[in-house]
PDB file of C-alpha atoms in Angstrom:
ATOM      1  CA  MET Q   1      16.043   7.991 -14.926  1.00 52.00           C
ATOM      2  CA  PRO Q   2      16.162   4.361 -16.178  1.00 59.00           C
ATOM      3  CA  ASN Q   3      12.513   2.335 -16.183  1.00 64.00           C
ATOM      4  CA  PRO Q   4      12.738   0.477 -13.257  1.00 54.00           C
ATOM      5  CA  LEU Q   5      10.569  -2.239 -15.081  1.00 56.00           C
ATOM      6  CA  ASN Q   6      14.134  -3.531 -17.007  1.00 66.00           C
ATOM      7  CA  GLU Q   7      15.164  -4.848 -14.996  1.00 85.00           C
ATOM      8  CA  PRO Q   8      13.590  -7.649 -13.605  1.00 87.00           C
ATOM      9  CA  THR Q   9      14.666  -7.224  -9.628  1.00 88.00           C
ATOM     10  CA  GLN Q  10      13.395  -4.408  -9.802  1.00 90.00           C
ATOM     11  CA  PHE Q  11      10.012  -5.400 -11.302  1.00 89.00           C
ATOM     12  CA  GLN Q  12      10.037  -8.464  -8.578  1.00 91.00           C
ATOM     13  CA  LYS Q  13      10.833  -5.998  -6.003  1.00 92.00           C
ATOM     14  CA  GLN Q  14       7.484  -3.343  -7.242  1.00 94.00           C
ATOM     15  CA  LEU Q  15       5.808  -6.600  -7.064  1.00 94.00           C
ATOM     16  CA  ARG Q  16       6.483  -7.750  -4.007  1.00 94.00           C
ATOM     17  CA  LEU Q  17       5.989  -4.563  -2.383  1.00 97.00           C
ATOM     18  CA  GLN Q  18       2.523  -4.024  -4.177  1.00 96.00           C
ATOM     19  CA  LYS Q  19       1.272  -7.664  -3.049  1.00 94.00           C
ATOM     20  CA  ALA Q  20       2.414  -6.071   0.491  1.00 96.00           C
ATOM     21  CA  ARG Q  21       0.133  -2.689   0.529  1.00 96.00           C
ATOM     22  CA  SER Q  22      -2.491  -5.449  -0.285  1.00 94.00           C
ATOM     23  CA  LEU Q  23      -1.942  -7.524   2.879  1.00 94.00           C
ATOM     24  CA  LEU Q  24      -1.241  -5.061   4.965  1.00 95.00           C
ATOM     25  CA  LEU Q  25      -5.300  -2.369   3.303  1.00 92.00           C
ATOM     26  CA  MET Q  26      -6.740  -5.577   3.198  1.00 91.00           C
ATOM     27  CA  GLU Q  27      -6.072  -7.257   5.426  1.00 88.00           C
ATOM     28  CA  SER Q  28      -5.046  -5.359   8.304  1.00 78.00           C
ATOM     29  CA  ALA Q  29      -1.912  -7.900   9.150  1.00 85.00           C
ATOM     30  CA  ASP Q  30       0.618  -5.451  11.063  1.00 90.00           C
ATOM     31  CA  ALA Q  31       4.345  -4.804   8.509  1.00 92.00           C
ATOM     32  CA  THR Q  32       6.279  -7.305  10.495  1.00 94.00           C
ATOM     33  CA  GLU Q  33       3.423 -10.408   9.255  1.00 94.00           C
ATOM     34  CA  VAL Q  34       3.093  -9.301   5.618  1.00 95.00           C
ATOM     35  CA  ALA Q  35       7.258  -8.054   5.504  1.00 95.00           C
ATOM     36  CA  TYR Q  36       7.985 -11.995   5.739  1.00 94.00           C
ATOM     37  CA  ARG Q  37       5.288 -13.106   3.802  1.00 93.00           C
ATOM     38  CA  ALA Q  38       6.179 -10.290   0.650  1.00 92.00           C
ATOM     39  CA  GLY Q  39       9.705 -12.400   1.481  1.00 91.00           C
ATOM     40  CA  TYR Q  40      11.708 -10.239   3.354  1.00 93.00           C
ATOM     41  CA  GLU Q  41      14.323 -11.640   5.580  1.00 93.00           C
ATOM     42  CA  SER Q  42      13.433  -8.438   7.360  1.00 95.00           C
ATOM     43  CA  ALA Q  43      10.663  -5.987   8.888  1.00 95.00           C
ATOM     44  CA  SER Q  44      13.781  -2.811   8.518  1.00 96.00           C
ATOM     45  CA  GLN Q  45      14.730  -3.728   5.488  1.00 96.00           C
ATOM     46  CA  PHE Q  46      11.514  -4.008   3.906  1.00 97.00           C
ATOM     47  CA  SER Q  47      10.182  -0.511   5.542  1.00 97.00           C
ATOM     48  CA  ARG Q  48      12.617   0.975   3.958  1.00 97.00           C
ATOM     49  CA  GLU Q  49      11.948  -0.166   0.704  1.00 97.00           C
ATOM     50  CA  TYR Q  50       8.093   0.212   1.508  1.00 98.00           C
ATOM     51  CA  SER Q  51       8.632   4.049   1.779  1.00 98.00           C
ATOM     52  CA  ARG Q  52      11.317   4.618  -1.484  1.00 97.00           C
ATOM     53  CA  MET Q  53       8.823   3.277  -3.041  1.00 97.00           C
ATOM     54  CA  PHE Q  54       4.956   5.038  -1.676  1.00 97.00           C
ATOM     55  CA  GLY Q  55       7.013   7.759  -0.507  1.00 97.00           C
ATOM     56  CA  PHE Q  56       5.212   7.287   3.567  1.00 97.00           C
ATOM     57  CA  PRO Q  57       6.179   4.403   5.433  1.00 97.00           C
ATOM     58  CA  PRO Q  58       4.314   1.374   5.032  1.00 97.00           C
ATOM     59  CA  LYS Q  59       2.028   1.853   8.248  1.00 95.00           C
ATOM     60  CA  ALA Q  60       1.367   6.095   7.732  1.00 96.00           C
ATOM     61  CA  ASP Q  61       0.690   4.647   3.311  1.00 97.00           C
ATOM     62  CA  ILE Q  62      -2.673   2.504   4.594  1.00 95.00           C
ATOM     63  CA  LYS Q  63      -3.508   4.875   7.152  1.00 95.00           C
ATOM     64  CA  ARG Q  64      -3.620   7.935   5.135  1.00 96.00           C
ATOM     65  CA  LEU Q  65      -5.048   5.455   1.866  1.00 94.00           C
ATOM     66  CA  LYS Q  66      -8.068   3.942   4.567  1.00 92.00           C
ATOM     67  CA  GLU Q  67      -8.532   7.397   5.137  1.00 94.00           C
ATOM     68  CA  THR Q  68      -8.083   8.397   1.916  1.00 92.00           C
ATOM     69  CA  PHE Q  69     -10.502   5.867   1.054  1.00 86.00           C
ATOM     70  CA  GLU Q  70     -13.179   7.184   3.635  1.00 90.00           C
ATOM     71  CA  GLN Q  71     -13.663   9.847   2.287  1.00 90.00           C
ATOM     72  CA  ILE Q  72     -14.411   8.543  -0.580  1.00 89.00           C
ATOM     73  CA  GLU Q  73     -16.938   7.031   0.248  1.00 86.00           C
ATOM     74  CA  ARG Q  74     -18.207   9.518   2.204  1.00 84.00           C
ATOM     75  CA  ASN Q  75     -19.037  12.003  -0.958  1.00 84.00           C
ATOM     76  CA  THR Q  76     -20.528   9.520  -2.960  1.00 80.00           C
ATOM     77  CA  ASP Q  77     -22.735   8.058  -0.175  1.00 72.00           C
ATOM     78  CA  GLN Q  78     -23.491  12.059   0.094  1.00 72.00           C
ATOM     79  CA  ILE Q  79     -23.770  12.163  -4.411  1.00 70.00           C
ATOM     80  CA  PHE Q  80     -25.964   9.830  -4.212  1.00 66.00           C
ATOM     81  CA  VAL Q  81     -28.546  10.309  -0.860  1.00 63.00           C
ATOM     82  CA  GLY Q  82     -28.763  13.988  -2.740  1.00 59.00           C
ATOM     83  CA  THR Q  83     -30.008  12.787  -5.609  1.00 58.00           C
ATOM     84  CA  LEU Q  84     -32.183  10.911  -4.744  1.00 56.00           C
ATOM     85  CA  THR Q  85     -34.360  13.484  -2.595  1.00 52.00           C
TER      86      THR Q  85
END
């Protein structure tokens, strides 16, 4: 399997999708707006490429990530509360 970092266009696509993922996660922007901000001409093209890279469509991926972060935060809080008592 070829390494995507060896091809400049693949590397550029990865950077754009990582940026888009960050925008979706940190700014709670919608996928259409983020697609255009990340340089995509069409939201459907963005969604297809996003799904290929991350394994989930944008909305489902962000929901999954936020739930994971919340679970980690809850577990961390429990660890610290447990050490204080």
